[in-house]
Coordinates of C-alpha atoms in Angstrom, one line a residue:
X1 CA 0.0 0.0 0.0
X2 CA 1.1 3.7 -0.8
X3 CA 0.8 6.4 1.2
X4 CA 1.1 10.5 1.2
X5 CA 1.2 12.7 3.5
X6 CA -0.3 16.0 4.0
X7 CA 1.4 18.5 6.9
X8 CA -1.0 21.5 7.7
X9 CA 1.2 24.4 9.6
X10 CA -1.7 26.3 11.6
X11 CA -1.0 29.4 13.6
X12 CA -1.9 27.1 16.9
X13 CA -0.9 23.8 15.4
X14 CA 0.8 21.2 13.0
X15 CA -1.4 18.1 11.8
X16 CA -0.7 15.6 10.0
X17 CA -2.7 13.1 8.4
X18 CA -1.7 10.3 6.4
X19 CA -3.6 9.1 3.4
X20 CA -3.9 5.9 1.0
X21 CA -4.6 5.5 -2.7
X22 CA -8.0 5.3 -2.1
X23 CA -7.9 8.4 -0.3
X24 CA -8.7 7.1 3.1
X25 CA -7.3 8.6 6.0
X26 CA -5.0 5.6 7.8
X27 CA -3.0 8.0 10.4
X28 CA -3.1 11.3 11.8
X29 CA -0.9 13.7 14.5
X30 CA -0.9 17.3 15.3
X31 CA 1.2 19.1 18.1
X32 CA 0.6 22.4 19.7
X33 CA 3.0 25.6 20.2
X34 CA 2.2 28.7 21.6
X35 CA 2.3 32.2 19.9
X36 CA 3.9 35.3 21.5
X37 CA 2.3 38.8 22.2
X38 CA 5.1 41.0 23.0
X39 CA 2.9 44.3 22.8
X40 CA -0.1 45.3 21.8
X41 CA -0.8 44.1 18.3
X42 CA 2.2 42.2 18.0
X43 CA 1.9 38.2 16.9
X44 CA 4.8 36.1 16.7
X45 CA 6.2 32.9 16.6
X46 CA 9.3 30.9 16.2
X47 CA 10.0 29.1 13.8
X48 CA 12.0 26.4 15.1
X49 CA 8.8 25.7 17.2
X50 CA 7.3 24.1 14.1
X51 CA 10.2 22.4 12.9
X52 CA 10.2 20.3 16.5
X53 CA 6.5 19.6 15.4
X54 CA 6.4 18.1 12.1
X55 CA 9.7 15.9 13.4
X56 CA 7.7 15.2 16.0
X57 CA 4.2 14.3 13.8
X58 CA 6.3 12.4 11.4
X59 CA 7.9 10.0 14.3
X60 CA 4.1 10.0 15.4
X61 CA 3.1 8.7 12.3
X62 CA 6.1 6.7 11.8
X63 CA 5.3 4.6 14.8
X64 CA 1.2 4.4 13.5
X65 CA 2.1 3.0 10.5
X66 CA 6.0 1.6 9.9
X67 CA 4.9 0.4 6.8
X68 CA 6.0 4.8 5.8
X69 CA 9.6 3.7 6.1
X70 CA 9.5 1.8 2.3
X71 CA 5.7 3.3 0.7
X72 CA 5.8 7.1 1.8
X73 CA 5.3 8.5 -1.9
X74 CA 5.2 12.1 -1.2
X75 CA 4.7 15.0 1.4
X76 CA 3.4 18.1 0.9
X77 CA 2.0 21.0 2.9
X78 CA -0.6 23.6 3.7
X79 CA 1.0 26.8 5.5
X80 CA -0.8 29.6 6.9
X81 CA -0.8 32.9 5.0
X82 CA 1.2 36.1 5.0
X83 CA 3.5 35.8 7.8
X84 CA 7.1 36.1 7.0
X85 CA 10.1 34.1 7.8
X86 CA 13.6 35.8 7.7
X87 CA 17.2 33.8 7.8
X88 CA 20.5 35.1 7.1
X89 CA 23.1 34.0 5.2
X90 CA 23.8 30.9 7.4
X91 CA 20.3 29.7 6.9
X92 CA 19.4 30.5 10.9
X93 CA 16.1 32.3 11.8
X94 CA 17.2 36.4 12.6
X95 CA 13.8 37.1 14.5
X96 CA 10.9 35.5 15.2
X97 CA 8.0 35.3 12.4
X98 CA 5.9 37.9 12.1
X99 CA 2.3 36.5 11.7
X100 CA -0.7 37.2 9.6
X101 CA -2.8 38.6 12.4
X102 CA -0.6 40.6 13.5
X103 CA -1.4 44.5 13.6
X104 CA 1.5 46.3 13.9
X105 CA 2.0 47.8 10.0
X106 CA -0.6 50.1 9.8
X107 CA 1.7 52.6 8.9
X108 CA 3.7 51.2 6.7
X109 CA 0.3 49.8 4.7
X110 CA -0.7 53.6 4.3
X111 CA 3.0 54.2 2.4
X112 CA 2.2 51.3 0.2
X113 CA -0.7 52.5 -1.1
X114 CA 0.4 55.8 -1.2
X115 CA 3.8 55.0 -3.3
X116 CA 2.5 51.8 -5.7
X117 CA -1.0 53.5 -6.5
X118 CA -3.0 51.8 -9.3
X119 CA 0.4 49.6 -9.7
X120 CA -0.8 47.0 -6.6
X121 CA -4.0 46.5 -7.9
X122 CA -2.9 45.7 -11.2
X123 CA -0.3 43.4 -10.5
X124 CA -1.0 41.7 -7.3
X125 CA -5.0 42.7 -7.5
X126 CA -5.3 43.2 -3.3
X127 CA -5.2 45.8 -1.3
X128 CA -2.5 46.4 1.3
X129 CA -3.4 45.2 4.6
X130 CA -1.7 44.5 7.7
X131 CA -1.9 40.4 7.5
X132 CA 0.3 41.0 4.1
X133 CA 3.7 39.7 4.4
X134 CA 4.8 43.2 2.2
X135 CA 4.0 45.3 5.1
X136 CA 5.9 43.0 7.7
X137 CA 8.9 44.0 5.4
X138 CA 8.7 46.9 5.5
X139 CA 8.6 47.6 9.1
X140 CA 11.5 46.1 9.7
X141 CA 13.4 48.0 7.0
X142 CA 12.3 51.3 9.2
X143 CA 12.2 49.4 12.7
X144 CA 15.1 46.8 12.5
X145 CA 17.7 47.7 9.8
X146 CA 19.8 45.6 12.0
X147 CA 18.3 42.8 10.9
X148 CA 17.3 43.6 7.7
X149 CA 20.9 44.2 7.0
X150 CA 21.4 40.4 7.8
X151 CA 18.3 39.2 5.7
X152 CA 19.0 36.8 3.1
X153 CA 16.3 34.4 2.6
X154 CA 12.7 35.6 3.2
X155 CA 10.0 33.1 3.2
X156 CA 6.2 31.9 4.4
X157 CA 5.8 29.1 7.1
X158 CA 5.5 26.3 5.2
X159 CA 8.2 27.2 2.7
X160 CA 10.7 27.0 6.0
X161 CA 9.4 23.8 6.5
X162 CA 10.2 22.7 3.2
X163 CA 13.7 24.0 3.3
X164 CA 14.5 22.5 6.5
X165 CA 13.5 19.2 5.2
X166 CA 15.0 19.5 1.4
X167 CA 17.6 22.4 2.1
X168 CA 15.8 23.9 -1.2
X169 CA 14.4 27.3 -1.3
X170 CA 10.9 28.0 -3.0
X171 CA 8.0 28.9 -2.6
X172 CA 4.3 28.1 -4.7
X173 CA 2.3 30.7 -6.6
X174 CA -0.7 30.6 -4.2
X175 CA 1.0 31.2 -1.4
X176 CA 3.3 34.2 -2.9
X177 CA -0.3 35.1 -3.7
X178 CA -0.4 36.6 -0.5
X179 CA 2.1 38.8 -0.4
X180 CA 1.7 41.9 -2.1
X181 CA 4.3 40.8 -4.3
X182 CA 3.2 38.5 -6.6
X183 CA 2.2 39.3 -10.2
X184 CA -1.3 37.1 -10.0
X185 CA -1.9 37.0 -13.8
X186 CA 1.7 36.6 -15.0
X187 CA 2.5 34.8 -11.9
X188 CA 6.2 35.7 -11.6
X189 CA 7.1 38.1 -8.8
X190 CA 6.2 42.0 -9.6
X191 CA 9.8 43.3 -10.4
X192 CA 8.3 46.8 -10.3
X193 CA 6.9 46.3 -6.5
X194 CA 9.9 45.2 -5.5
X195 CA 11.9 47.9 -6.8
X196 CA 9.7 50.5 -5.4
X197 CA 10.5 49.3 -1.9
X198 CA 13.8 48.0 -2.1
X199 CA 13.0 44.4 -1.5
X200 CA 16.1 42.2 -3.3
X201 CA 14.5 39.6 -5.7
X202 CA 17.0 37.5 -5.1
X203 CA 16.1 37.2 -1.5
X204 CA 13.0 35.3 -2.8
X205 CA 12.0 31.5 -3.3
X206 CA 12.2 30.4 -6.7
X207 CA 8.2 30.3 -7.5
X208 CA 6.4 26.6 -8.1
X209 CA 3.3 25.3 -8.7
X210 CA 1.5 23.1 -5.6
X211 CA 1.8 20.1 -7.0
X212 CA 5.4 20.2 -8.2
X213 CA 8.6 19.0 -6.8
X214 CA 10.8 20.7 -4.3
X215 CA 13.2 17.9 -4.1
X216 CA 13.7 14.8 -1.8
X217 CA 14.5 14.7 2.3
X218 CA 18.0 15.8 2.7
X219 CA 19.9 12.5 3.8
X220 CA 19.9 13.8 7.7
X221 CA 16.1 14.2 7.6
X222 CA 15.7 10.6 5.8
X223 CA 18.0 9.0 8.0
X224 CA 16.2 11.1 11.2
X225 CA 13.0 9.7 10.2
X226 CA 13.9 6.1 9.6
X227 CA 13.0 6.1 5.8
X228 CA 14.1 4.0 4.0
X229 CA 14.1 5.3 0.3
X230 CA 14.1 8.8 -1.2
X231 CA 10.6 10.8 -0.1
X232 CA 9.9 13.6 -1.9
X233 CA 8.2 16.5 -1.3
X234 CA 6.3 18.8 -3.3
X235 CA 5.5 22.5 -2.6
X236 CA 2.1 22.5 -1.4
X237 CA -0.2 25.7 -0.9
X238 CA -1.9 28.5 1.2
X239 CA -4.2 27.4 3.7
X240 CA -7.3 28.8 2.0
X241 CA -6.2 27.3 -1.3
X242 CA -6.1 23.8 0.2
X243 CA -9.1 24.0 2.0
X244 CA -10.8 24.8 -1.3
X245 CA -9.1 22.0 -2.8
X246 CA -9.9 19.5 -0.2
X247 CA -13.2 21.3 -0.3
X248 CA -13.4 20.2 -4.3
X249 CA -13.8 24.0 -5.1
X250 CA -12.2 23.4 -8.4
X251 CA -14.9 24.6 -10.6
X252 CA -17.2 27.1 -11.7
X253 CA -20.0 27.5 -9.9
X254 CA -18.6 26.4 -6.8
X255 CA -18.3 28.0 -3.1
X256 CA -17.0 27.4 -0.1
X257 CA -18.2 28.7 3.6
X258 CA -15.2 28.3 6.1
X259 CA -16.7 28.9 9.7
X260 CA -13.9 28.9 12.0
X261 CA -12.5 31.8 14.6
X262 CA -12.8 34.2 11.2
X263 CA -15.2 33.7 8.2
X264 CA -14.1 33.0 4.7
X265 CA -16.7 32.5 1.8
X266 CA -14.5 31.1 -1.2
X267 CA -15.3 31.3 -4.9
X268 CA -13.7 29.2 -7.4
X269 CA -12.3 31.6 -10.3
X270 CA -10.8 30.1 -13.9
X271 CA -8.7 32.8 -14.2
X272 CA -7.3 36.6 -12.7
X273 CA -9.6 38.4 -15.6
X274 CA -11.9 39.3 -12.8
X275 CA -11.6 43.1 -11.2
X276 CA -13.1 43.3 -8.1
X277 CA -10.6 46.1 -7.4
X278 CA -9.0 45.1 -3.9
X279 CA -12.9 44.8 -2.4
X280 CA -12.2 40.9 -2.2
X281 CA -9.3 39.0 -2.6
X282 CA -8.1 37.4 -6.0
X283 CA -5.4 34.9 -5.2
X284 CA -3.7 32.0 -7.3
X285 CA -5.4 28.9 -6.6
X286 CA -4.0 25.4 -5.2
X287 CA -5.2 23.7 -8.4
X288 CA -2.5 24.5 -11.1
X289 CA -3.6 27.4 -13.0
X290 CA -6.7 28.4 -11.7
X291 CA -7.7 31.3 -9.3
X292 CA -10.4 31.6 -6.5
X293 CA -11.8 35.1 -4.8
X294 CA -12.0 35.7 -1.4
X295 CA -14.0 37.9 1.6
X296 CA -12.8 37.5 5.5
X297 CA -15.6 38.0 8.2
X298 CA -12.8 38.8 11.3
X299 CA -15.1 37.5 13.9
X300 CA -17.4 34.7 12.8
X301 CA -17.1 31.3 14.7
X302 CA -15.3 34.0 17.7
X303 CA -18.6 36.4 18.0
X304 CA -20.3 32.6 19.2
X305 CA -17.5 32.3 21.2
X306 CA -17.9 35.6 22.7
X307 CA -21.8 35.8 23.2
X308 CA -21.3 32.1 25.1
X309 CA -18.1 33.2 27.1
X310 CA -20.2 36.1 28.5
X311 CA -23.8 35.7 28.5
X312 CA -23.8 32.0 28.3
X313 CA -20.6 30.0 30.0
X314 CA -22.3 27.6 31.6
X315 CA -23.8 26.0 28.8
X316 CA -22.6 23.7 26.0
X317 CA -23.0 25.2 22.6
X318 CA -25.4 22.6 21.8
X319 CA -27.2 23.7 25.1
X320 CA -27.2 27.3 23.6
X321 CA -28.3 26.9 20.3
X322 CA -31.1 24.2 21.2
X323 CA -34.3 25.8 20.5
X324 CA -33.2 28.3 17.8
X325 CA -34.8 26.3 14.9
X326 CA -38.5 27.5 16.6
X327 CA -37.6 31.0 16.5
X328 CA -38.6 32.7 13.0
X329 CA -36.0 34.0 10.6
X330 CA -34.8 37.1 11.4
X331 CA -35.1 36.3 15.0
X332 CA -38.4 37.7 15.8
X333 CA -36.5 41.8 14.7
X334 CA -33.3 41.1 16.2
X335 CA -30.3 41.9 14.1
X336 CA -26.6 41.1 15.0
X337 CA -23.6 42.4 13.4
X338 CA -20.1 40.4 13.7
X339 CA -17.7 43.3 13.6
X340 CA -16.2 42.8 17.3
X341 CA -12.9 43.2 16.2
X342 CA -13.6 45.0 13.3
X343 CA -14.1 44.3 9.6
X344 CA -12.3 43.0 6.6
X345 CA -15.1 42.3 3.6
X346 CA -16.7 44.4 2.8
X347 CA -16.0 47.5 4.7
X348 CA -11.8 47.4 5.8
X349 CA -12.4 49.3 9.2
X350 CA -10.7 48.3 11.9
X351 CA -13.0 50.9 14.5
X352 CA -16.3 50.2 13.3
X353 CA -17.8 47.2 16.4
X354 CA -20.8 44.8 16.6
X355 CA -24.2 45.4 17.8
X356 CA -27.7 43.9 18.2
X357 CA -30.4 46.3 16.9
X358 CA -33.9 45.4 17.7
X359 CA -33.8 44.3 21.4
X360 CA -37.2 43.8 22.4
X361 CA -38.5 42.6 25.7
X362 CA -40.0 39.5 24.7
X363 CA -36.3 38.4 22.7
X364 CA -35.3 35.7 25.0
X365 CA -31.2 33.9 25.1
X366 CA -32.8 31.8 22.2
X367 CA -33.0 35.0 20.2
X368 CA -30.2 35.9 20.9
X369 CA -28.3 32.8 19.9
X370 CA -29.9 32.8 16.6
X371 CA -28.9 36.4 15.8
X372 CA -25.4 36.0 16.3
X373 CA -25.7 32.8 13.5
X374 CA -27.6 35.0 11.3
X375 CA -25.2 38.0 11.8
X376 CA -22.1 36.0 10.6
X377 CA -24.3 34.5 8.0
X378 CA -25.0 38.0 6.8
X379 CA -21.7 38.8 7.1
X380 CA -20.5 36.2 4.7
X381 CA -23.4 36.9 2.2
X382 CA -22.1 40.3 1.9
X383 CA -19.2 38.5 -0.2
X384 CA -21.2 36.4 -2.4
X385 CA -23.3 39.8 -3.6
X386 CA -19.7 41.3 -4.3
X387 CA -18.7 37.7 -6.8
X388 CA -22.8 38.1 -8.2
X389 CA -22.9 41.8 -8.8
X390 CA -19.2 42.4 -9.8
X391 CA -18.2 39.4 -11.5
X392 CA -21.7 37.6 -12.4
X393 CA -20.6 34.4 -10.0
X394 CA -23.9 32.2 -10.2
X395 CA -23.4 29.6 -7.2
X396 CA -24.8 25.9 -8.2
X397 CA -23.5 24.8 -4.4
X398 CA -21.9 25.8 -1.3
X399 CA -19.7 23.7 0.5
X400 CA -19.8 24.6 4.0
X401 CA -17.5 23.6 6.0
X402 CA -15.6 24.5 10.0
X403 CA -18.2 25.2 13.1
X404 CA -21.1 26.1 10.6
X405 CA -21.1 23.1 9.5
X406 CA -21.3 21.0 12.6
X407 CA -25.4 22.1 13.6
X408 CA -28.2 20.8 10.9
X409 CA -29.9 24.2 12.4
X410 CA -27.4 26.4 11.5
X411 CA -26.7 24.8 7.7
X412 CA -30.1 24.9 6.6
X413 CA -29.6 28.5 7.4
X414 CA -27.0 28.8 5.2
X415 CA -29.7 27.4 2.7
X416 CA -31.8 30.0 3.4
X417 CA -29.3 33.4 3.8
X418 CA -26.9 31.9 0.6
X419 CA -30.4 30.9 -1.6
X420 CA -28.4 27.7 -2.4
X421 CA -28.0 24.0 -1.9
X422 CA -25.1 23.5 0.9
X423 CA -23.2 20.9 1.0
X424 CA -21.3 19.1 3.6
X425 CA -18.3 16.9 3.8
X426 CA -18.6 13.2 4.7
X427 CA -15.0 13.9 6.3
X428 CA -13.7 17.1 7.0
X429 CA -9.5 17.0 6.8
X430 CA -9.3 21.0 6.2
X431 CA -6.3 22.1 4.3
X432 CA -4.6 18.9 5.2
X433 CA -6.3 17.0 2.7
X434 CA -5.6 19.8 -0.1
X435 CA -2.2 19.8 1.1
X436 CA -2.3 15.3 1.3
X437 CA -4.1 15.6 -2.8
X438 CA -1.1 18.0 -3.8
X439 CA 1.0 15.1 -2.7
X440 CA -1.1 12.5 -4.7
X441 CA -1.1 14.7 -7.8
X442 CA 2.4 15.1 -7.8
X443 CA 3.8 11.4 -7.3
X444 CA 1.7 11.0 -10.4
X445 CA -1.8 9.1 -8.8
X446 CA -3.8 11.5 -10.4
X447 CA -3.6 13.8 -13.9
X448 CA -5.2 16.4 -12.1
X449 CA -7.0 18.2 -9.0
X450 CA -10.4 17.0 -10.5
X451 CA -9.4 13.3 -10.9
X452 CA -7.7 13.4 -7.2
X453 CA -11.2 14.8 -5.7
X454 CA -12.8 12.1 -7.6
X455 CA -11.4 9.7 -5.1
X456 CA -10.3 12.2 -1.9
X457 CA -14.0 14.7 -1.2
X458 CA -16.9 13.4 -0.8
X459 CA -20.5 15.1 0.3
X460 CA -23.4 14.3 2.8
X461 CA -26.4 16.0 3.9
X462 CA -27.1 17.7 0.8
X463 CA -29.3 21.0 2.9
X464 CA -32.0 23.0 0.2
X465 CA -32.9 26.5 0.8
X466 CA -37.0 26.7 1.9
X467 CA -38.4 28.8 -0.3
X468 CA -40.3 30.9 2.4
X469 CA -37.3 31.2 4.5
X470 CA -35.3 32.8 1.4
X471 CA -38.0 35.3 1.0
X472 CA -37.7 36.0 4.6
X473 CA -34.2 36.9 4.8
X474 CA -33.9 38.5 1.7
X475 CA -36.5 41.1 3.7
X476 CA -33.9 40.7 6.6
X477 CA -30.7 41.1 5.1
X478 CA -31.8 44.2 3.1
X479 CA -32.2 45.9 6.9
X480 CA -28.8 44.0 7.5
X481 CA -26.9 45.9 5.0
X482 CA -27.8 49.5 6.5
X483 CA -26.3 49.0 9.8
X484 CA -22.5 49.2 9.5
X485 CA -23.7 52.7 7.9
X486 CA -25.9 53.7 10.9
X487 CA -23.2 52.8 13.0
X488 CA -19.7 53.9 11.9
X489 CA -19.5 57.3 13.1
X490 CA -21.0 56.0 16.3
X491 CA -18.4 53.2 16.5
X492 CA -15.7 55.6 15.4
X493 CA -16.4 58.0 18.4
X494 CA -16.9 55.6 20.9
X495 CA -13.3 54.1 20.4
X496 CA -11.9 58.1 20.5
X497 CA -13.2 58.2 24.3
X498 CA -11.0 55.6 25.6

């Protein structure tokens, strides 16, 4: 029996899972580390943190299934997105990595746009934003030029784990996507981006697609691991793009709903023709040569989080949300907005903050609960009208997949907000799978991403929209859509008092 394996490198956690020809999962391991908050806004992590855990999730696996040593035909990866990895000339970490949710480049975002103009949307077709690894450069140019001085490689968190195990330096296109410094269409990096902010190109992986070959295990890493024939290991992808992939977003007319501590609602794109000018993300897909668009929800699965955590702690989310299927769409006139810790899609503002508008003596916890669902429902809605009005995105099905997809109440929801037959997973691997079918693709199993999912994604509990429910929320989400109006210069103040 064959094997791959698929190594998903999560800002709390490394899994692996281990996966055979037929695309059944035979082993899996994760291992926690911690991240660092030095100040306010800061979010770090060292890098030698997840090195210790894939060695130690490969031994895991090792020891599940010794029959790796002689069949392991591939590894490849899913890495999260953005943060930024910096080694000098020895190959040693100079700092620790900067991470996509960290906050601290506001200003040097505000000097990108300022001095690449039209330039970043045309090229790398985002906006700049703090999770961009571009930013993270930049401040320290102005903040460390210590360090920068010593910078020689510069690289994204699974592309260090690649180059620890193969002592090769790239990177893929989906995950260069990402960094304000990828040319999406021509996919080569934007010489003219670089230039403009004295960023070396040279200090740059060599650019791949997911599914091709890095290189094999370096002999200390084969031997480490016990192997005993050449493994190699292929580039792998963002963590977005693999979800999608394990998702089987590969083609039109497909969507995906990721429910987790943000929101993501995913559309499969066939190429970068789109312009949804920065308003949602266009970034190079997993699946070689295609694209998907993007919108973030910042709070989604952690506004349920919050409302438990304070008006609810003693209950089990299934405790909390029993009930909420007798309560009417749009929650008897209560209305919830997810913006706790600001915005991303479709609004970018940081100071704007949730509320419930409506509150109404007879609105019990019940209501409550099921105003918070609809609210990050709502939320992501906002980013399939973008892909419908803008680009003309006609959704055939949704995948849903995270915490929204783990309550029949809240997917049929999804039905009824989305107007379209949901889908869910019969077993959910997350990007690990994506990352696992990158593997598959590229030991030659499969010609291609849609004859991998063939075999690797599979659906259950098809969920319909009601058609009385749609016309419900369509009433409801048109009184959705003028409250982050009504409320921003509110919001705005309120933060200025403290």
């Amino acid at each position: 029996m064959a094997y791959v394996l698929g190594i998903d490198l999560g800002t709390s956690s490394l899994k692996g899972i281990l996966i055979n020809e037929q695309g059944e999962v035979v082993a899996e391991s994760s291992y926690d580390y911690p991240i660092s908050t030095p100040k306010i806004g800061y979010s770090e992590q060292d890098p030698n943190l997840w090195i210790g855990a894939v060695k130690k999730v490969i031994v895991d696996l090792v020891g599940l299934q010794p029959a790796m040593k002689t069949d392991l035909k591939g590894i490849s990866f899913s890495g999260q997105m953005h943060s930024l990895v910096v080694l000098d000339e020895q190959k040693q970490v100079i700092r620790p990595a900067i991470l996509w949710n960290d906050v601290r480049t506001s200003k040097q975002c505000q000097t990108i746009t300022e001095k690449a103009g039209d330039l970043l949307l045309d090229l790398t077709k985002n906006r700049a934003l703090e999770g961009f690894t571009l930013p993270k450069m930049l401040w320290i140019q102005e903040n460390e030029p210590e360090n920068w001085d010593r910078v020689h490689y510069m690289m994204l968190p699974k592309d260090y784990l690649s180059f620890c195990l193969t002592d090769i330096f790239v990177t893929d296109f989906s995950d260069a996507a990402g960094t304000l410094l990828l040319d999406v269409s021509k996919k080569e990096w934007a010489i003219p981006i670089l230039d403009l902010f004295d960023i070396p190109v040279e200090r740059l992986p060599k650019l791949l697609a997911s599914q091709d070959k890095v290189g094999n295990l370096t002999k200390e890493m084969k031997a480490f691991f016990g192997f005993e024939v050449d493994v190699p290991v292929f580039a792998g992808g963002a963590d977005n793009a693999c979800a999608a992939l394990g998702a089987g977003i590969i083609k039109d007319g497909a969507g995906m709903c990721s429910i987790g501590t943000s929101g993501v609602f995913l559309s499969f794109e066939k190429d970068a023709s789109v312009d949804y000018q920065g308003k949602l993300h266009l970034f190079n897909h997993a699946s070689k040569n295609d694209y998907y668009s993007m919108g973030v929800t910042l709070a989604a699965g952690n506004s349920l989080d919050w409302f438990k955590r304070t008006f609810a702690k003693d209950k089990t989310y299934s405790e909390l949300l029993q009930g909420i299927s007798e309560i009417h769409p749009g929650s008897d006139g209560l209305l919830f907005t997810p913006y706790i810790v600001g915005e991303r899609t479709p609004h970018v503002d940081s100071q704007i903050r949730g509320s419930f508008i409506g509150i109404d003596t007879h609105h019990t916890l019940t209501h409550f609960s099921r105003a918070v669902l609809e609210g990050i429902t709502f939320s992501l809605k906002d980013s399939q009208v973008m892909m419908e009005e803008i680009a003309g995105r006609k959704f055939d099905q949704i995948v849903s997949v995270g915490g929204g997809a783990k309550n029949a109440d809240w997917l049929q929801m999804q039905a009824d907000i989305f107007n379209t037959t949901i889908l869910n997973l019969t077993v959910e691997q997350g990007p690990g799978l994506g990352a696992a079918i990158l593997a598959a693709i590229g030991a030659g199993w499969f010609e291609s991403a849609a004859e991998a999912a063939e075999v690797f994604v599979h659906y259950k509990d098809e969920v319909k929209p009601i058609a009385e429910n749609v016309a419900a929320y369509t009433a409801v989400y048109k009184i959705y859509r003028q409250i982050y109006q009504a409320t921003q210069a509110i919001s705005h103040d309120l933060l200025a008092l403290k």
